[in-house]
Tab-separated table of C-alpha atoms (C1' of nucleotides) in Angstrom:
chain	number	residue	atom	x	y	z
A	1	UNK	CA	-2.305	13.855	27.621
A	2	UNK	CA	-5.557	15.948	26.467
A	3	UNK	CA	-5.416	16.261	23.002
A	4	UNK	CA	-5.664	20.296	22.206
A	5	UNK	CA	-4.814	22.995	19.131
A	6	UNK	CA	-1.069	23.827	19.120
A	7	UNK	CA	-0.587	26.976	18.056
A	8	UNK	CA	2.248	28.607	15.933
A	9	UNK	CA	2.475	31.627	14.265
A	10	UNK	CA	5.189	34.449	15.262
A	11	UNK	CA	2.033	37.461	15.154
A	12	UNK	CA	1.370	37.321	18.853
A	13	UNK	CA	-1.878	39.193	18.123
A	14	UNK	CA	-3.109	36.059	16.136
A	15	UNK	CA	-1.902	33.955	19.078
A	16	UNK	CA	-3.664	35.731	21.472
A	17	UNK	CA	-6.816	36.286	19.072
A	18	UNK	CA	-6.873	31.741	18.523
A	19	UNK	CA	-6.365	30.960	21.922
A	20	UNK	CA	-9.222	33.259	23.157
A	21	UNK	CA	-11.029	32.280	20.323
A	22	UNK	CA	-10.348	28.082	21.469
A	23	UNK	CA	-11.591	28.734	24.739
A	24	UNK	CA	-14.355	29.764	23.504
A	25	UNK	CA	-15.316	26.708	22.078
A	26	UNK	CA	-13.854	24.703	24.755
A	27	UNK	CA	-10.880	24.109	22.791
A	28	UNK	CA	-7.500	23.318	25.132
A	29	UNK	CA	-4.744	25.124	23.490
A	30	UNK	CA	-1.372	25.993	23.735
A	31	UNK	CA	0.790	28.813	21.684
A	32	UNK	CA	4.569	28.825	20.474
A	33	UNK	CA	5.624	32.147	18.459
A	34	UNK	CA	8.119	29.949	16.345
A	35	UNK	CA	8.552	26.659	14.678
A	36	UNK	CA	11.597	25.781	16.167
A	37	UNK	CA	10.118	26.641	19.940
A	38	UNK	CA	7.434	24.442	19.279
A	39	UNK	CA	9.880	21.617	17.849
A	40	UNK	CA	12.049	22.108	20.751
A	41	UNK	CA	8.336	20.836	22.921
A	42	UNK	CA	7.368	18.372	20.230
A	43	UNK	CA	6.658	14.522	20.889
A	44	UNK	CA	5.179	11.726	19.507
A	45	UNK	CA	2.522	11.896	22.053
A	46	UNK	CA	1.195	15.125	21.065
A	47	UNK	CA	-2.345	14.762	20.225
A	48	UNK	CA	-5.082	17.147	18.918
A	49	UNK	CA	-4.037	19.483	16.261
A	50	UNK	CA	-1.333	21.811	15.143
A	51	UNK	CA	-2.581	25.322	13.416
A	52	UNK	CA	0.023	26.550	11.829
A	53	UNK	CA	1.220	29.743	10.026
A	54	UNK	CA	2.334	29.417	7.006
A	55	UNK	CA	5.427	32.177	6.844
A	56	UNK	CA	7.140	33.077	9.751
A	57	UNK	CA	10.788	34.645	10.669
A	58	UNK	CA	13.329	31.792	10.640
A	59	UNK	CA	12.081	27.991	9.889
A	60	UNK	CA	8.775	28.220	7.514
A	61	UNK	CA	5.912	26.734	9.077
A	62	UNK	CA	6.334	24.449	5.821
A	63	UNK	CA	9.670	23.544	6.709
A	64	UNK	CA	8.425	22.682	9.812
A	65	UNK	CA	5.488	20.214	8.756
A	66	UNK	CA	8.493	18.525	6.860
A	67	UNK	CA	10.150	17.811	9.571
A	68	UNK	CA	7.311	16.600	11.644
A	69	UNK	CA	6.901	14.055	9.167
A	70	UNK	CA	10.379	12.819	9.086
A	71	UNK	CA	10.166	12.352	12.654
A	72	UNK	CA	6.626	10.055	12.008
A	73	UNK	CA	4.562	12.809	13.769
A	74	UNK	CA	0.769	12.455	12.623
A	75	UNK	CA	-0.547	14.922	14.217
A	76	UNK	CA	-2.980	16.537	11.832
A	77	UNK	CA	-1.958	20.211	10.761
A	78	UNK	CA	-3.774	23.260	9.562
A	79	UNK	CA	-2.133	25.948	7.866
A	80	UNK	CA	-2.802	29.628	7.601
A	81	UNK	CA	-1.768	31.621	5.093
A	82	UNK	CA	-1.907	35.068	4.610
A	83	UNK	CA	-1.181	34.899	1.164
A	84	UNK	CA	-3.853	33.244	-1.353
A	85	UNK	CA	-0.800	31.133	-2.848
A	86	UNK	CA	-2.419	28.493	-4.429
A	87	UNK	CA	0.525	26.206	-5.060
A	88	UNK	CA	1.862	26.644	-1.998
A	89	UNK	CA	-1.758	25.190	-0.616
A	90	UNK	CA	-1.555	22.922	-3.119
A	91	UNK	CA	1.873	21.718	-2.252
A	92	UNK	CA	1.032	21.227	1.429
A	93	UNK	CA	-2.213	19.301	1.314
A	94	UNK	CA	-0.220	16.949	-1.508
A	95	UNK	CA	1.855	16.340	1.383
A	96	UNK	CA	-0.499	15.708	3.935
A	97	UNK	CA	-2.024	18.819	5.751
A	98	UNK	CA	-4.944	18.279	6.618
A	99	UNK	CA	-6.383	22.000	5.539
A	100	UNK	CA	-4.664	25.153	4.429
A	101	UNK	CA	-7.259	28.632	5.451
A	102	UNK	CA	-6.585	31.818	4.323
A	103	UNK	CA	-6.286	34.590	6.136
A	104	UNK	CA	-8.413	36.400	7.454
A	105	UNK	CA	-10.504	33.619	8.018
A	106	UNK	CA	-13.758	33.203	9.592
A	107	UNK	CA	-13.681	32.246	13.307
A	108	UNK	CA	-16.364	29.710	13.759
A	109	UNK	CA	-15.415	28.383	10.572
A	110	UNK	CA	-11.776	27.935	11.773
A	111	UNK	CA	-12.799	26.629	15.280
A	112	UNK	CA	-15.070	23.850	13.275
A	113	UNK	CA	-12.025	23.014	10.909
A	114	UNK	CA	-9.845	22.403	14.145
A	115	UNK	CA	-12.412	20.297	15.939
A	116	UNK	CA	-12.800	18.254	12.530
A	117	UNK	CA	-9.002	17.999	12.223
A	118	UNK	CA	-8.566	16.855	16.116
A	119	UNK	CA	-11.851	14.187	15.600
A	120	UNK	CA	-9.998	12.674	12.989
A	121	UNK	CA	-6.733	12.961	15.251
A	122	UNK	CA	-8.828	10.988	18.310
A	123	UNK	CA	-9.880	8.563	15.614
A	124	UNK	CA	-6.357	7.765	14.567
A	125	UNK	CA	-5.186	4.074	15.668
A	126	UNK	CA	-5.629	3.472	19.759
A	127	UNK	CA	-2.113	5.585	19.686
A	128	UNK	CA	0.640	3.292	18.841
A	129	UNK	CA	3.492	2.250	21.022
A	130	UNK	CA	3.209	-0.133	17.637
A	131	UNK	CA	2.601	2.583	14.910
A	132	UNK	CA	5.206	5.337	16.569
A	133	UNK	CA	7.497	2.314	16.136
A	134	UNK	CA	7.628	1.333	12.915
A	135	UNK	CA	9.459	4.331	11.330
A	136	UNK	CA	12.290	3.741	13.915
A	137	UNK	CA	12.518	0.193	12.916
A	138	UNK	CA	12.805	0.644	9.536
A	139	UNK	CA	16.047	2.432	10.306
A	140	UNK	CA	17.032	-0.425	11.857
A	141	UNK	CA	17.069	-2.194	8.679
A	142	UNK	CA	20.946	-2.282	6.633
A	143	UNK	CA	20.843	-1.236	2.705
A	144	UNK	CA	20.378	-4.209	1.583
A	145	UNK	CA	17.632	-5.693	3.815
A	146	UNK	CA	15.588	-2.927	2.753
A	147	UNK	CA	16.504	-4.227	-0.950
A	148	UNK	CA	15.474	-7.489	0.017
A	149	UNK	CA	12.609	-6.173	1.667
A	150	UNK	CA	11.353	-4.253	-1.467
A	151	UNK	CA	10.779	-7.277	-3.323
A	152	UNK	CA	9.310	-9.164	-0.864
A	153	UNK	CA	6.477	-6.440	-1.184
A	154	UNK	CA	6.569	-6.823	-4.384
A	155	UNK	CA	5.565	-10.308	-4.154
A	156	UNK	CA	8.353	-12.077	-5.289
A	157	UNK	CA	9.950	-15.345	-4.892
A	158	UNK	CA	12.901	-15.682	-2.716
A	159	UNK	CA	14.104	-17.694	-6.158
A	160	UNK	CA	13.184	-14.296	-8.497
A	161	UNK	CA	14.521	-12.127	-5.638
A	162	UNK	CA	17.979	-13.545	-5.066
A	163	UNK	CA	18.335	-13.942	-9.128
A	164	UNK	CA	18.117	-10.334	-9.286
A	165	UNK	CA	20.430	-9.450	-6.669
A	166	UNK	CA	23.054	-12.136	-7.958
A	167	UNK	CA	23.235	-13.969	-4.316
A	168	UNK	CA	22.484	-17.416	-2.864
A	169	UNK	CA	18.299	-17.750	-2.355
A	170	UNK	CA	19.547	-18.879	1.297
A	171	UNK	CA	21.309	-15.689	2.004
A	172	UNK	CA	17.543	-14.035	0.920
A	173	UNK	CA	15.908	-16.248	3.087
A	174	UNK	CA	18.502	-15.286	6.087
A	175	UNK	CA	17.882	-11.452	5.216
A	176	UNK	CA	14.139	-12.212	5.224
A	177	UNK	CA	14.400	-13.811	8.641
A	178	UNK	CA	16.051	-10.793	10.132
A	179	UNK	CA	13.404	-8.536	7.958
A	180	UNK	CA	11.072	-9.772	9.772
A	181	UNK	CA	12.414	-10.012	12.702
A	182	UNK	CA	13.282	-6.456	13.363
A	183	UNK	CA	10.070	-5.595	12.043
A	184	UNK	CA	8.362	-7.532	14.401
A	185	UNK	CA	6.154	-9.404	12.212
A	186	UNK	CA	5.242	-12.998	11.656
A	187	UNK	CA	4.505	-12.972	7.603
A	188	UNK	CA	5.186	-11.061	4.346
A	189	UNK	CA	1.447	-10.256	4.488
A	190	UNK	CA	1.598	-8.949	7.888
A	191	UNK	CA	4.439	-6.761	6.763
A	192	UNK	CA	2.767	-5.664	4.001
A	193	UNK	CA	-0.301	-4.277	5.825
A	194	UNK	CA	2.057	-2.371	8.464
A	195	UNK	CA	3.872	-0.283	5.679
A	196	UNK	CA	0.693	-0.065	3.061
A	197	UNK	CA	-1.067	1.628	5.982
A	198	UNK	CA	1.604	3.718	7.463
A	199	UNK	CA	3.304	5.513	4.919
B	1	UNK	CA	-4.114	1.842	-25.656
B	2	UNK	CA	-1.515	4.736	-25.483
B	3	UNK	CA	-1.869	7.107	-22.636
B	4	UNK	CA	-2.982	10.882	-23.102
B	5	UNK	CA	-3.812	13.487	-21.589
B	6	UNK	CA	-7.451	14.059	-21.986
B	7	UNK	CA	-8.363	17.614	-22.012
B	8	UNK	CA	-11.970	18.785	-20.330
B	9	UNK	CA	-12.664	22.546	-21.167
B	10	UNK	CA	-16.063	24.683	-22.394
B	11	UNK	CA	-13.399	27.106	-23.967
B	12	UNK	CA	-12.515	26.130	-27.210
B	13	UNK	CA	-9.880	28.504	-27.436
B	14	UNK	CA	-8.108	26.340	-24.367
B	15	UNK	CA	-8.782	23.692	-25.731
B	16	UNK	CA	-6.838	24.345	-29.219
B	17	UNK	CA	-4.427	26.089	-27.083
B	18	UNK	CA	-3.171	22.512	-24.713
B	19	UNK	CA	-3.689	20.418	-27.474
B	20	UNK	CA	-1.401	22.212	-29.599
B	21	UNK	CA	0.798	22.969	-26.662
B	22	UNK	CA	0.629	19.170	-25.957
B	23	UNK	CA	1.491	18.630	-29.894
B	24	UNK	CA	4.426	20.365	-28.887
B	25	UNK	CA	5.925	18.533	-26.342
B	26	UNK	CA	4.717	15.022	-27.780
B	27	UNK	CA	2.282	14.465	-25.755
B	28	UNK	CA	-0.924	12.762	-27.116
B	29	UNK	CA	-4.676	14.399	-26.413
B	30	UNK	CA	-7.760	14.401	-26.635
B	31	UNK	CA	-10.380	17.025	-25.742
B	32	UNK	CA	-13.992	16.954	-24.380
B	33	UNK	CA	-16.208	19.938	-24.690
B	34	UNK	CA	-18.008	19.223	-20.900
B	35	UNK	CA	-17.869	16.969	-18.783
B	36	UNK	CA	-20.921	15.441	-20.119
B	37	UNK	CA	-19.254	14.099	-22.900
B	38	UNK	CA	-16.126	13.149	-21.708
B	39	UNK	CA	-18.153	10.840	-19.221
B	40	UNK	CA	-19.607	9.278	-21.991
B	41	UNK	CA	-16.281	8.177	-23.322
B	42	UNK	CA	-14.481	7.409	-20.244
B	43	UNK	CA	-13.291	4.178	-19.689
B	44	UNK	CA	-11.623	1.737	-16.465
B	45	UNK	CA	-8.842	1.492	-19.180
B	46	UNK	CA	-7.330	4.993	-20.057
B	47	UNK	CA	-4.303	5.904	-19.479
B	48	UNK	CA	-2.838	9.352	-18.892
B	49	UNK	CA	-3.930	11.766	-16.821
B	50	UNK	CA	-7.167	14.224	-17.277
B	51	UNK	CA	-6.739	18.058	-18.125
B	52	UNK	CA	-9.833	19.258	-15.977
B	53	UNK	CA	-11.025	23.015	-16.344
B	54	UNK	CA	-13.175	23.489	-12.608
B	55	UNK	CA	-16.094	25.550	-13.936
B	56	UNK	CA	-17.736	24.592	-16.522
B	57	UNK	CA	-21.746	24.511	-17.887
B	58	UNK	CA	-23.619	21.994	-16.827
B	59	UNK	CA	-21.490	19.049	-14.774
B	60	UNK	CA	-18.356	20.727	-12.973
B	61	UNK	CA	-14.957	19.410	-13.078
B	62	UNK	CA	-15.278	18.840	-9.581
B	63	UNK	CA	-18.465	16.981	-9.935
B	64	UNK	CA	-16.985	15.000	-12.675
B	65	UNK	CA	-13.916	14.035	-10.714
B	66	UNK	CA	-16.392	12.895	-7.687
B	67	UNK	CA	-18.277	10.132	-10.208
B	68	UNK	CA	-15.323	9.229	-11.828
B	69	UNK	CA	-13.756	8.517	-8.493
B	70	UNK	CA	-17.214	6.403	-7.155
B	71	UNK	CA	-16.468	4.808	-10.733
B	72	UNK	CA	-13.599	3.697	-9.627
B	73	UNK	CA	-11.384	5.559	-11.695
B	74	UNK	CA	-7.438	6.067	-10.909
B	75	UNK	CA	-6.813	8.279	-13.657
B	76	UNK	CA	-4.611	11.459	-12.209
B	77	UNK	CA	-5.979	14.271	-12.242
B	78	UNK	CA	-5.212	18.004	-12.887
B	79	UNK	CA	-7.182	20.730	-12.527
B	80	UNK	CA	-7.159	24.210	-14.088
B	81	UNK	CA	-8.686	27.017	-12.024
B	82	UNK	CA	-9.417	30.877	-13.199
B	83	UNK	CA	-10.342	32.012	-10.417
B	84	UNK	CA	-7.414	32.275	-6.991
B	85	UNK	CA	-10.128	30.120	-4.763
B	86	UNK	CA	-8.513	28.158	-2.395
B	87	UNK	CA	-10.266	26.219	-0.670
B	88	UNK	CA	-11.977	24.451	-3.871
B	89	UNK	CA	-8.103	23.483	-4.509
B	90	UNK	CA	-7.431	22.140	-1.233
B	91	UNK	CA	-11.128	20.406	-1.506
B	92	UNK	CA	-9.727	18.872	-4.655
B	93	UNK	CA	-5.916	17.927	-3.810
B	94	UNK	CA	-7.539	16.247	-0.333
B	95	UNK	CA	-10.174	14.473	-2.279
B	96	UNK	CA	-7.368	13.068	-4.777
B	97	UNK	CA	-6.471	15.288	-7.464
B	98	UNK	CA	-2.797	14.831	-8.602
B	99	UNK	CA	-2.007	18.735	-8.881
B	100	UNK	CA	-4.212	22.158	-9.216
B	101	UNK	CA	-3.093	24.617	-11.347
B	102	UNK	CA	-4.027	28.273	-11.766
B	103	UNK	CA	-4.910	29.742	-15.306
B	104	UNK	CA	-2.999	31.807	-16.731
B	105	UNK	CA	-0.655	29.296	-16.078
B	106	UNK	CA	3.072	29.006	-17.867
B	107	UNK	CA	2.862	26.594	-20.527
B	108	UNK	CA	5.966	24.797	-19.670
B	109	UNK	CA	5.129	24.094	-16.068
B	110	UNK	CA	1.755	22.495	-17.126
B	111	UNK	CA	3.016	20.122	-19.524
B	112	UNK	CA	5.613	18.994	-16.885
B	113	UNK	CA	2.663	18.499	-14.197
B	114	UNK	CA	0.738	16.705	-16.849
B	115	UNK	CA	3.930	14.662	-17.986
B	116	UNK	CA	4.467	13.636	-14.201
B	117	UNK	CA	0.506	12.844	-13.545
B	118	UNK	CA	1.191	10.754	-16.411
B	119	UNK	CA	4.520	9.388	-15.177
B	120	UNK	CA	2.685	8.687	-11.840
B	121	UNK	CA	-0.223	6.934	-14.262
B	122	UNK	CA	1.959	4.718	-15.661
B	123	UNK	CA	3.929	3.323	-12.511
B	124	UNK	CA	0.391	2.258	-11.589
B	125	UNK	CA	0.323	-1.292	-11.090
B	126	UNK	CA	1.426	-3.623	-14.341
B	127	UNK	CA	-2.280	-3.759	-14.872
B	128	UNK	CA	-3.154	-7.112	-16.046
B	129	UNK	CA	-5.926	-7.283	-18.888
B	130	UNK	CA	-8.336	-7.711	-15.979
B	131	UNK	CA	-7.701	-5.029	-13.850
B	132	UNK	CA	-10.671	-3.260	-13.482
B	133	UNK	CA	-12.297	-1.513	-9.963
B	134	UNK	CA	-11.237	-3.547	-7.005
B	135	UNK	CA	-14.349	-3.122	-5.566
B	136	UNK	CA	-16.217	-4.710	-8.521
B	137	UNK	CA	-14.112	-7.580	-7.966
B	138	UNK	CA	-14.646	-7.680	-4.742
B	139	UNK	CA	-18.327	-8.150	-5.360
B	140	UNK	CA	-17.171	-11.088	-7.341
B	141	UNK	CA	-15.894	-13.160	-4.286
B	142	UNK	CA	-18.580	-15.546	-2.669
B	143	UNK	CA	-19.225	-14.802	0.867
B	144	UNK	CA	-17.524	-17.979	1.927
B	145	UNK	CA	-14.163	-16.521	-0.021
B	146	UNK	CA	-14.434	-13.086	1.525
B	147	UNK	CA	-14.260	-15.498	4.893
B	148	UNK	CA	-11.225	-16.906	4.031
B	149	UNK	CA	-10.003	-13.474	2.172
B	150	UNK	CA	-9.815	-11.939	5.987
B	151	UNK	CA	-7.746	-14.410	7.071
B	152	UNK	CA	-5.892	-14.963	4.859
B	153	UNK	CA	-4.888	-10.893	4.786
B	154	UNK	CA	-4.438	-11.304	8.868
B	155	UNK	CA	-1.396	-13.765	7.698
B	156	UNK	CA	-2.788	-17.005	9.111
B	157	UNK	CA	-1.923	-20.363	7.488
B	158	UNK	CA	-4.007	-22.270	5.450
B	159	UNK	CA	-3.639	-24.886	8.167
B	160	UNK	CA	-5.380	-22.657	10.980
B	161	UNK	CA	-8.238	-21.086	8.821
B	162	UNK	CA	-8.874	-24.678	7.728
B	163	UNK	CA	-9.303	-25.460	11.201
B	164	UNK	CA	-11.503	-21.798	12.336
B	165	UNK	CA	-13.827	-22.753	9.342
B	166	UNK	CA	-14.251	-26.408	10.052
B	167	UNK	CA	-13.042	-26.878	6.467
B	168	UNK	CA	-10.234	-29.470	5.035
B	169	UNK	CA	-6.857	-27.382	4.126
B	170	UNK	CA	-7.655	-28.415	1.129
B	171	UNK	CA	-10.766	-26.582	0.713
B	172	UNK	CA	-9.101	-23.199	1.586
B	173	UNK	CA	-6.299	-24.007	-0.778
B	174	UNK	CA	-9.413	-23.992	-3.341
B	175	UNK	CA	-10.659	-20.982	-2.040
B	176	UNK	CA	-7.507	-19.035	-2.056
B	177	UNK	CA	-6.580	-19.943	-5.543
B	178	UNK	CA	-9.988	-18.431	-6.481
B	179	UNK	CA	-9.468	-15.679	-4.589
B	180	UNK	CA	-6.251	-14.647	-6.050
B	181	UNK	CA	-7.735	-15.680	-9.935
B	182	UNK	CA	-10.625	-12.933	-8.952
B	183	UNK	CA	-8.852	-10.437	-7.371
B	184	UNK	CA	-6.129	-10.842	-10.326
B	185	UNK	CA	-3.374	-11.208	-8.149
B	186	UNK	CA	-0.165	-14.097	-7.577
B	187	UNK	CA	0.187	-13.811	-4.036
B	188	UNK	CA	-0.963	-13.175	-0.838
B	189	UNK	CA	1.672	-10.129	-0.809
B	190	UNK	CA	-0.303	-8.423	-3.699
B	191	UNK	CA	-3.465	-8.848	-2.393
B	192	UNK	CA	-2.454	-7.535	1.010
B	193	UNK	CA	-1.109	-4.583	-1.126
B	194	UNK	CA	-3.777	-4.236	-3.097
B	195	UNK	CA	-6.478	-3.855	-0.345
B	196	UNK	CA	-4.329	-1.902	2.040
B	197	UNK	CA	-3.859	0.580	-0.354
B	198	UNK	CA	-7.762	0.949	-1.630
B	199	UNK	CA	-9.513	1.064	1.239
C	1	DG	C1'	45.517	-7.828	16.031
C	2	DG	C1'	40.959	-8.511	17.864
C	3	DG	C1'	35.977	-7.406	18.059
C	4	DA	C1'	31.697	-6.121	16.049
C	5	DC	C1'	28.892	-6.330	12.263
C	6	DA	C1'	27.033	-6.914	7.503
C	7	DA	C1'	26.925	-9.970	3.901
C	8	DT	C1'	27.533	-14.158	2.147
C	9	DT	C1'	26.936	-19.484	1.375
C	10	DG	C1'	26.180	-24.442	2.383
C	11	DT	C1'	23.715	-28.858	4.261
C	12	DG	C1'	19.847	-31.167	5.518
C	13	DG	C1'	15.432	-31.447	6.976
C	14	DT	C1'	10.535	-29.853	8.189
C	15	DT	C1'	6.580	-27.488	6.897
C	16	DA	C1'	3.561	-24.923	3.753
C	17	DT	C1'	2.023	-23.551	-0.569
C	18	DC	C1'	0.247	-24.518	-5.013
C	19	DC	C1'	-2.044	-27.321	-8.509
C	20	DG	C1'	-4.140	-30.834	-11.579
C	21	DC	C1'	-7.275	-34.542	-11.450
C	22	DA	C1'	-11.406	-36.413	-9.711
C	23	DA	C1'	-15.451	-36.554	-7.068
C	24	DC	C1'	-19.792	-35.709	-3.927
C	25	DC	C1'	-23.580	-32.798	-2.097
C	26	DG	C1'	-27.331	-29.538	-1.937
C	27	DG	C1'	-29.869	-25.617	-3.470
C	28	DA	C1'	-31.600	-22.637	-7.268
C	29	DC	C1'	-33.615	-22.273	-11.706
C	30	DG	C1'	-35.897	-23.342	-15.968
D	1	DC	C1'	-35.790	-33.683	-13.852
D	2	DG	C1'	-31.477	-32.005	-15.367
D	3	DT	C1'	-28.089	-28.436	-15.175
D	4	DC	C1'	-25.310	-24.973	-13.026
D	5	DC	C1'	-22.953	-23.287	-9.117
D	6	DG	C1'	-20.953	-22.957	-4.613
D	7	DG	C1'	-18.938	-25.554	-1.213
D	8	DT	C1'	-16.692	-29.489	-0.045
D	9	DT	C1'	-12.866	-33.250	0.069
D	10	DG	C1'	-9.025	-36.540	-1.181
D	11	DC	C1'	-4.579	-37.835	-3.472
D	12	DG	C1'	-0.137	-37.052	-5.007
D	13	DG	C1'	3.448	-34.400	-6.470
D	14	DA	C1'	6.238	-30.097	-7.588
D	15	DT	C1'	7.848	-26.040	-5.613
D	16	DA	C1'	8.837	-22.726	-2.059
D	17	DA	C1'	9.346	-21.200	2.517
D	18	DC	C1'	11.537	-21.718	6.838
D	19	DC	C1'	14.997	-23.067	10.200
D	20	DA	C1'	19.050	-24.800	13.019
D	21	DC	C1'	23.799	-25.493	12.685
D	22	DA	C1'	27.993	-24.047	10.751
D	23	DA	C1'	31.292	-21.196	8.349
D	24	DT	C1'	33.803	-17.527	5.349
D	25	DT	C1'	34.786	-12.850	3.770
D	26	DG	C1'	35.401	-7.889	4.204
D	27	DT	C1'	35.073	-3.522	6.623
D	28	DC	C1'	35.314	-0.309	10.226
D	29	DC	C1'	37.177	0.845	14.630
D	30	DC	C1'	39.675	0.604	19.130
DNA sequence: GGGACAATTGTGGTTATCCGCAACCGGACG
DNA sequence: CGTCCGGTTGCGGATAACCACAATTGTCCC
């Protein structure tokens, strides 16, 4: 899988105008005219960068990095916007995007943005069969392991931890086992580390 | 030390304007001419969040931000903005800033972004009297603690880092009750926590 | 009713952590 | 030369983590 731009925007004139403008630069890229085409195509694997227009008919491009996220994607995004909405640039790069340009923009300066954005994607963890994994095993996890689990994090005692939650410290120390367990880990410190860096 | 929001404007007429706004909705404040003089009063210890106007005379907000993050500072952040640019907010929000705000901006809506920075301020870590810059204490550790520091954050026992240092367990058990004393932490689980998150 | 599953608890024992007390060694510094 | 500091180690005990074996309760579903 070469990593390349993933385009979406619903103007086809902009799609055709980036992906000429890609090739240019040697960029591999690839153009969907709506978010939920290019969701229907998404995967894990996807690597590179997605440029992204901000409004489009149906699902926002927004809406769209939401979901992304839900589904652990990491893929780094750029936004365009065609409307100098501050907060709404504001709003996205609090959640993550990696840049928001307006539009028009300038080409080369859009190009370099991309190539920054799909560095940093090539410099993300050796991929992960171990990082793609982790959100999915956290849904493994029943209600109340994931209480348990919170105050492990927190440092606690299995002593402090089952005082709280009114229960035997063994039962905490049987959650714990299958905390760890599902998570794949050895140590509270280990699991630590794998959720302080992924989320 | 109560928190506040500290208020960083060359307009006096904003100025008098949040602080009495801030009156209003019982929120303490302070405010700094430049950014100048607010540096000279800034402190590892305040609480609250910081009111920051982007263009000023002399330092910029955005140049004060910068130093007070090398400082070490973890006080949010919000800037105000007259002018619609962009990409100086999205510079800002990736760089750290808790929220960017455009002037005019509705009174209301500001004092809730401040009241959350500050809400967001005060779930910081419990803070011990001693928490100052990680980083400084890091410079604290000797060099044979920052050996057993590593692996003691890859989740290895006492037992086996004894044994990859050529050390008694006993010596490590030394060393990690000096580490956590430094770093101002109880267990192995904070300091994982700590470091993952700050660096 | 039986099966699957989450949650719960107990017993008993092994291993690890954590800590105070006490001590030795070698280098740096005044 | 004496002191301070970092690194080192031992002893013994309190506390916590961890684990195998075993068992009970309640819920949801076929």
């Amino acid at each position: 899988m070469k990593p390349a731009a993933y385009i979406v925007d619903d103007d086809e004139a902009i799609r055709d105008a980036l992906t000429w403008l890609f090739r240019s630069r040697q960029v591999d890229s690839r153009a969907w005219p709506s978010a939920e085409s290019f969701l229907a195509d998404w995967r894990e694997a996807l690597r590179g960068c997605l440029v992204l227009d901000v409004r489009m008919d149906g699902m926002s491009g927004l809406q769209l990095f939401d979901l992304l996220c839900e589904r652990g994607s990491r893929l780094p995004v750029i936004f365009l916007s065609g409307h100098g909405d501050i907060p709404l640039a504001v709003a996205a790069v609090k959640k993550g995007a990696f840049d928001f340009v307006e539009k028009p923009f300038n080409d080369n300066e859009l190009v370099d943005r991309v190539i920054r954005a799909m560095q940093s994607d090539a410099a993300r963890k050796p991929a992960g069969p171990e990082v793609a994994a982790i959100h999915v095993r956290l849904t493994q996890l029943t209600p109340r392991e994931r209480e348990v689990m919170e105050r492990i994090l927190a440092g606690k005692y299995n002593k402090v931890i089952a005082d709280e939650l009114n229960i035997a410290m063994r039962t905490v120390e049987v959650h714990r086992s299958r905390i760890f367990e599902k998570m794949g880990v050895k140590s509270a410190v280990e699991l630590a580390q794998l959720l302080s860096g992924n989320r």
